[in-house]
């Protein structure tokens, strides 16, 4: 495999509750090895039908605000046609249309180029699946 393209699977435990998991440090650790000081792009992809990637502020309540907004947009009730799993699970399958399962971010001199308050996060509203994978890919 070329040095210009490096990929790794990250395993993330989300437990049995809705979560926003900050992956920024994991991305930085990956880029230290994969980018080795080069410019390029970091792509994150979640190969799950019920999770997404968001670039948001964390630690100041924005992660909880995001989950609250998703509850307003996608209530966990019986309106969904997709009905297996926990009550309201059908909304989890609509989540990736709002919080996409991917993000592509700039890497400059081997470092993730984020704004001051931005973090890269896994958004998981599916309480039935406590283990997630996120594919990190550096292209540079």
PDB file of C-alpha atoms in Angstrom:
ATOM      1  CA  UNK A   1       0.000   0.000   0.000  1.00  0.00           C
ATOM      2  CA  UNK A   2       1.285   3.458  -0.853  1.00  0.00           C
ATOM      3  CA  UNK A   3       2.304   5.951   1.834  1.00  0.00           C
ATOM      4  CA  UNK A   4      -0.165   8.329   0.171  1.00  0.00           C
ATOM      5  CA  UNK A   5      -3.096   6.201   1.366  1.00  0.00           C
ATOM      6  CA  UNK A   6      -3.295   4.765   4.874  1.00  0.00           C
ATOM      7  CA  UNK A   7      -6.363   3.372   6.596  1.00  0.00           C
ATOM      8  CA  UNK A   8      -7.158   1.979  10.036  1.00  0.00           C
ATOM      9  CA  UNK A   9     -10.313   0.743  11.761  1.00  0.00           C
ATOM     10  CA  UNK A  10     -11.086   2.295  15.133  1.00  0.00           C
ATOM     11  CA  UNK A  11     -13.274   0.323  17.550  1.00  0.00           C
ATOM     12  CA  UNK A  12     -15.502   2.484  19.739  1.00  0.00           C
ATOM     13  CA  UNK A  13     -17.632   1.333  22.662  1.00  0.00           C
ATOM     14  CA  UNK A  14     -20.766   3.473  22.954  1.00  0.00           C
ATOM     15  CA  UNK A  15     -22.557   1.415  25.588  1.00  0.00           C
ATOM     16  CA  UNK A  16     -26.324   1.163  25.936  1.00  0.00           C
ATOM     17  CA  UNK A  17     -27.183   4.863  25.802  1.00  0.00           C
ATOM     18  CA  UNK A  18     -27.218   7.572  23.175  1.00  0.00           C
ATOM     19  CA  UNK A  19     -23.801   9.151  22.896  1.00  0.00           C
ATOM     20  CA  UNK A  20     -21.660  11.713  21.211  1.00  0.00           C
ATOM     21  CA  UNK A  21     -18.101  10.355  21.391  1.00  0.00           C
ATOM     22  CA  UNK A  22     -15.202  12.726  20.760  1.00  0.00           C
ATOM     23  CA  UNK A  23     -12.786  11.076  18.320  1.00  0.00           C
ATOM     24  CA  UNK A  24     -10.459  14.056  17.876  1.00  0.00           C
ATOM     25  CA  UNK A  25      -7.593  12.572  19.875  1.00  0.00           C
ATOM     26  CA  UNK A  26      -7.905   9.253  18.020  1.00  0.00           C
ATOM     27  CA  UNK A  27      -7.740  11.160  14.712  1.00  0.00           C
ATOM     28  CA  UNK A  28      -4.668  13.087  15.875  1.00  0.00           C
ATOM     29  CA  UNK A  29      -2.938   9.883  17.009  1.00  0.00           C
ATOM     30  CA  UNK A  30      -3.652   8.249  13.650  1.00  0.00           C
ATOM     31  CA  UNK A  31      -2.357  11.277  11.716  1.00  0.00           C
ATOM     32  CA  UNK A  32       0.925  11.375  13.662  1.00  0.00           C
ATOM     33  CA  UNK A  33       1.752   8.017  12.085  1.00  0.00           C
ATOM     34  CA  UNK A  34      -0.123   8.149   8.788  1.00  0.00           C
ATOM     35  CA  UNK A  35       0.476  11.735   7.670  1.00  0.00           C
ATOM     36  CA  UNK A  36       4.036  12.104   8.997  1.00  0.00           C
ATOM     37  CA  UNK A  37       4.007  15.878   8.540  1.00  0.00           C
ATOM     38  CA  UNK A  38       2.349  15.869   5.108  1.00  0.00           C
ATOM     39  CA  UNK A  39      -0.690  17.749   3.804  1.00  0.00           C
ATOM     40  CA  UNK A  40      -3.750  15.787   2.752  1.00  0.00           C
ATOM     41  CA  UNK A  41      -7.234  14.742   3.762  1.00  0.00           C
ATOM     42  CA  UNK A  42      -8.578  12.679   6.638  1.00  0.00           C
ATOM     43  CA  UNK A  43     -11.749  10.768   5.867  1.00  0.00           C
ATOM     44  CA  UNK A  44     -13.840   9.171   8.596  1.00  0.00           C
ATOM     45  CA  UNK A  45     -16.511   6.637   7.705  1.00  0.00           C
ATOM     46  CA  UNK A  46     -18.909   4.737   9.975  1.00  0.00           C
ATOM     47  CA  UNK A  47     -19.986   1.448   8.332  1.00  0.00           C
ATOM     48  CA  UNK A  48     -23.225   1.359  10.321  1.00  0.00           C
ATOM     49  CA  UNK A  49     -26.789   2.221   9.276  1.00  0.00           C
ATOM     50  CA  UNK A  50     -27.537   3.975  12.575  1.00  0.00           C
ATOM     51  CA  UNK A  51     -24.598   6.269  13.394  1.00  0.00           C
ATOM     52  CA  UNK A  52     -22.932   9.364  11.987  1.00  0.00           C
ATOM     53  CA  UNK A  53     -19.964  11.721  12.167  1.00  0.00           C
ATOM     54  CA  UNK A  54     -20.314  15.349  13.279  1.00  0.00           C
ATOM     55  CA  UNK A  55     -17.852  18.208  13.657  1.00  0.00           C
ATOM     56  CA  UNK A  56     -19.091  20.155  16.692  1.00  0.00           C
ATOM     57  CA  UNK A  57     -17.986  21.745  19.943  1.00  0.00           C
ATOM     58  CA  UNK A  58     -17.943  19.342  22.880  1.00  0.00           C
ATOM     59  CA  UNK A  59     -17.673  19.749  26.620  1.00  0.00           C
ATOM     60  CA  UNK A  60     -19.780  22.926  26.824  1.00  0.00           C
ATOM     61  CA  UNK A  61     -23.132  21.196  26.411  1.00  0.00           C
ATOM     62  CA  UNK A  62     -23.256  21.192  22.606  1.00  0.00           C
ATOM     63  CA  UNK A  63     -23.043  17.406  22.483  1.00  0.00           C
ATOM     64  CA  UNK A  64     -26.103  17.146  24.770  1.00  0.00           C
ATOM     65  CA  UNK A  65     -27.814  19.870  22.732  1.00  0.00           C
ATOM     66  CA  UNK A  66     -27.229  17.821  19.583  1.00  0.00           C
ATOM     67  CA  UNK A  67     -28.843  14.756  21.148  1.00  0.00           C
ATOM     68  CA  UNK A  68     -31.778  16.901  22.340  1.00  0.00           C
ATOM     69  CA  UNK A  69     -32.209  18.366  18.839  1.00  0.00           C
ATOM     70  CA  UNK A  70     -32.163  14.878  17.357  1.00  0.00           C
ATOM     71  CA  UNK A  71     -34.900  13.856  19.838  1.00  0.00           C
ATOM     72  CA  UNK A  72     -36.999  16.772  18.585  1.00  0.00           C
ATOM     73  CA  UNK A  73     -36.380  15.946  14.913  1.00  0.00           C
ATOM     74  CA  UNK A  74     -36.470  12.173  15.316  1.00  0.00           C
ATOM     75  CA  UNK A  75     -38.642  11.206  18.307  1.00  0.00           C
ATOM     76  CA  UNK A  76     -38.180   7.693  19.693  1.00  0.00           C
ATOM     77  CA  UNK A  77     -41.799   6.649  19.325  1.00  0.00           C
ATOM     78  CA  UNK A  78     -43.904   4.251  17.265  1.00  0.00           C
ATOM     79  CA  UNK A  79     -44.312   6.428  14.128  1.00  0.00           C
ATOM     80  CA  UNK A  80     -41.489   4.675  12.283  1.00  0.00           C
ATOM     81  CA  UNK A  81     -42.149   1.897   9.763  1.00  0.00           C
ATOM     82  CA  UNK A  82     -38.773   0.309  10.552  1.00  0.00           C
ATOM     83  CA  UNK A  83     -39.740  -1.341  13.853  1.00  0.00           C
ATOM     84  CA  UNK A  84     -37.252  -4.001  14.960  1.00  0.00           C
ATOM     85  CA  UNK A  85     -35.130  -3.348  18.060  1.00  0.00           C
ATOM     86  CA  UNK A  86     -35.948  -0.934  20.868  1.00  0.00           C
ATOM     87  CA  UNK A  87     -39.107   1.188  20.666  1.00  0.00           C
ATOM     88  CA  UNK A  88     -38.482   4.048  18.234  1.00  0.00           C
ATOM     89  CA  UNK A  89     -35.443   2.329  16.701  1.00  0.00           C
ATOM     90  CA  UNK A  90     -36.630   3.291  13.225  1.00  0.00           C
ATOM     91  CA  UNK A  91     -35.453   6.849  13.910  1.00  0.00           C
ATOM     92  CA  UNK A  92     -31.897   5.538  14.308  1.00  0.00           C
ATOM     93  CA  UNK A  93     -32.015   4.438  10.671  1.00  0.00           C
ATOM     94  CA  UNK A  94     -32.993   7.969   9.589  1.00  0.00           C
ATOM     95  CA  UNK A  95     -30.140   9.559  11.588  1.00  0.00           C
ATOM     96  CA  UNK A  96     -27.463   9.170   8.844  1.00  0.00           C
ATOM     97  CA  UNK A  97     -29.570  11.357   6.532  1.00  0.00           C
ATOM     98  CA  UNK A  98     -29.168  14.190   9.074  1.00  0.00           C
ATOM     99  CA  UNK A  99     -25.785  13.337  10.631  1.00  0.00           C
ATOM    100  CA  UNK A 100     -23.927  11.715   7.727  1.00  0.00           C
ATOM    101  CA  UNK A 101     -21.850   8.573   8.236  1.00  0.00           C
ATOM    102  CA  UNK A 102     -18.735  10.310   6.918  1.00  0.00           C
ATOM    103  CA  UNK A 103     -16.603  13.462   7.078  1.00  0.00           C
ATOM    104  CA  UNK A 104     -13.562  14.600   5.121  1.00  0.00           C
ATOM    105  CA  UNK A 105     -11.267  17.074   6.873  1.00  0.00           C
ATOM    106  CA  UNK A 106      -8.109  18.955   5.861  1.00  0.00           C
ATOM    107  CA  UNK A 107      -4.722  17.919   7.200  1.00  0.00           C
ATOM    108  CA  UNK A 108      -1.953  20.527   7.073  1.00  0.00           C
ATOM    109  CA  UNK A 109       1.639  19.563   7.922  1.00  0.00           C
ATOM    110  CA  UNK A 110       0.372  16.326   9.457  1.00  0.00           C
ATOM    111  CA  UNK A 111      -2.133  18.015  11.762  1.00  0.00           C
ATOM    112  CA  UNK A 112      -5.903  18.009  11.671  1.00  0.00           C
ATOM    113  CA  UNK A 113      -7.026  21.488  10.647  1.00  0.00           C
ATOM    114  CA  UNK A 114      -9.992  22.219  12.947  1.00  0.00           C
ATOM    115  CA  UNK A 115     -11.371  25.489  14.274  1.00  0.00           C
ATOM    116  CA  UNK A 116     -10.695  26.473  17.880  1.00  0.00           C
ATOM    117  CA  UNK A 117     -13.780  24.815  19.351  1.00  0.00           C
ATOM    118  CA  UNK A 118     -14.339  22.044  16.800  1.00  0.00           C
ATOM    119  CA  UNK A 119     -14.118  18.348  17.600  1.00  0.00           C
ATOM    120  CA  UNK A 120     -14.689  15.279  15.451  1.00  0.00           C
ATOM    121  CA  UNK A 121     -17.409  13.106  16.973  1.00  0.00           C
ATOM    122  CA  UNK A 122     -19.234   9.839  16.496  1.00  0.00           C
ATOM    123  CA  UNK A 123     -22.982  10.313  16.994  1.00  0.00           C
ATOM    124  CA  UNK A 124     -24.774   7.136  18.036  1.00  0.00           C
ATOM    125  CA  UNK A 125     -28.456   7.097  19.027  1.00  0.00           C
ATOM    126  CA  UNK A 126     -28.817   3.314  18.697  1.00  0.00           C
ATOM    127  CA  UNK A 127     -28.927   1.851  22.198  1.00  0.00           C
ATOM    128  CA  UNK A 128     -29.115  -1.689  20.775  1.00  0.00           C
ATOM    129  CA  UNK A 129     -25.563  -1.695  19.357  1.00  0.00           C
ATOM    130  CA  UNK A 130     -22.878  -0.945  21.994  1.00  0.00           C
ATOM    131  CA  UNK A 131     -19.885  -1.422  19.667  1.00  0.00           C
ATOM    132  CA  UNK A 132     -19.065   0.726  16.654  1.00  0.00           C
ATOM    133  CA  UNK A 133     -16.310   0.936  14.106  1.00  0.00           C
ATOM    134  CA  UNK A 134     -14.981   4.055  12.457  1.00  0.00           C
ATOM    135  CA  UNK A 135     -12.653   3.809   9.468  1.00  0.00           C
ATOM    136  CA  UNK A 136      -9.949   6.496   9.450  1.00  0.00           C
ATOM    137  CA  UNK A 137      -8.262   7.055   6.086  1.00  0.00           C
ATOM    138  CA  UNK A 138      -5.460   9.513   5.300  1.00  0.00           C
ATOM    139  CA  UNK A 139      -4.930  10.497   1.693  1.00  0.00           C
ATOM    140  CA  UNK A 140      -1.941  12.712   1.100  1.00  0.00           C
TER     141      UNK A 140
END
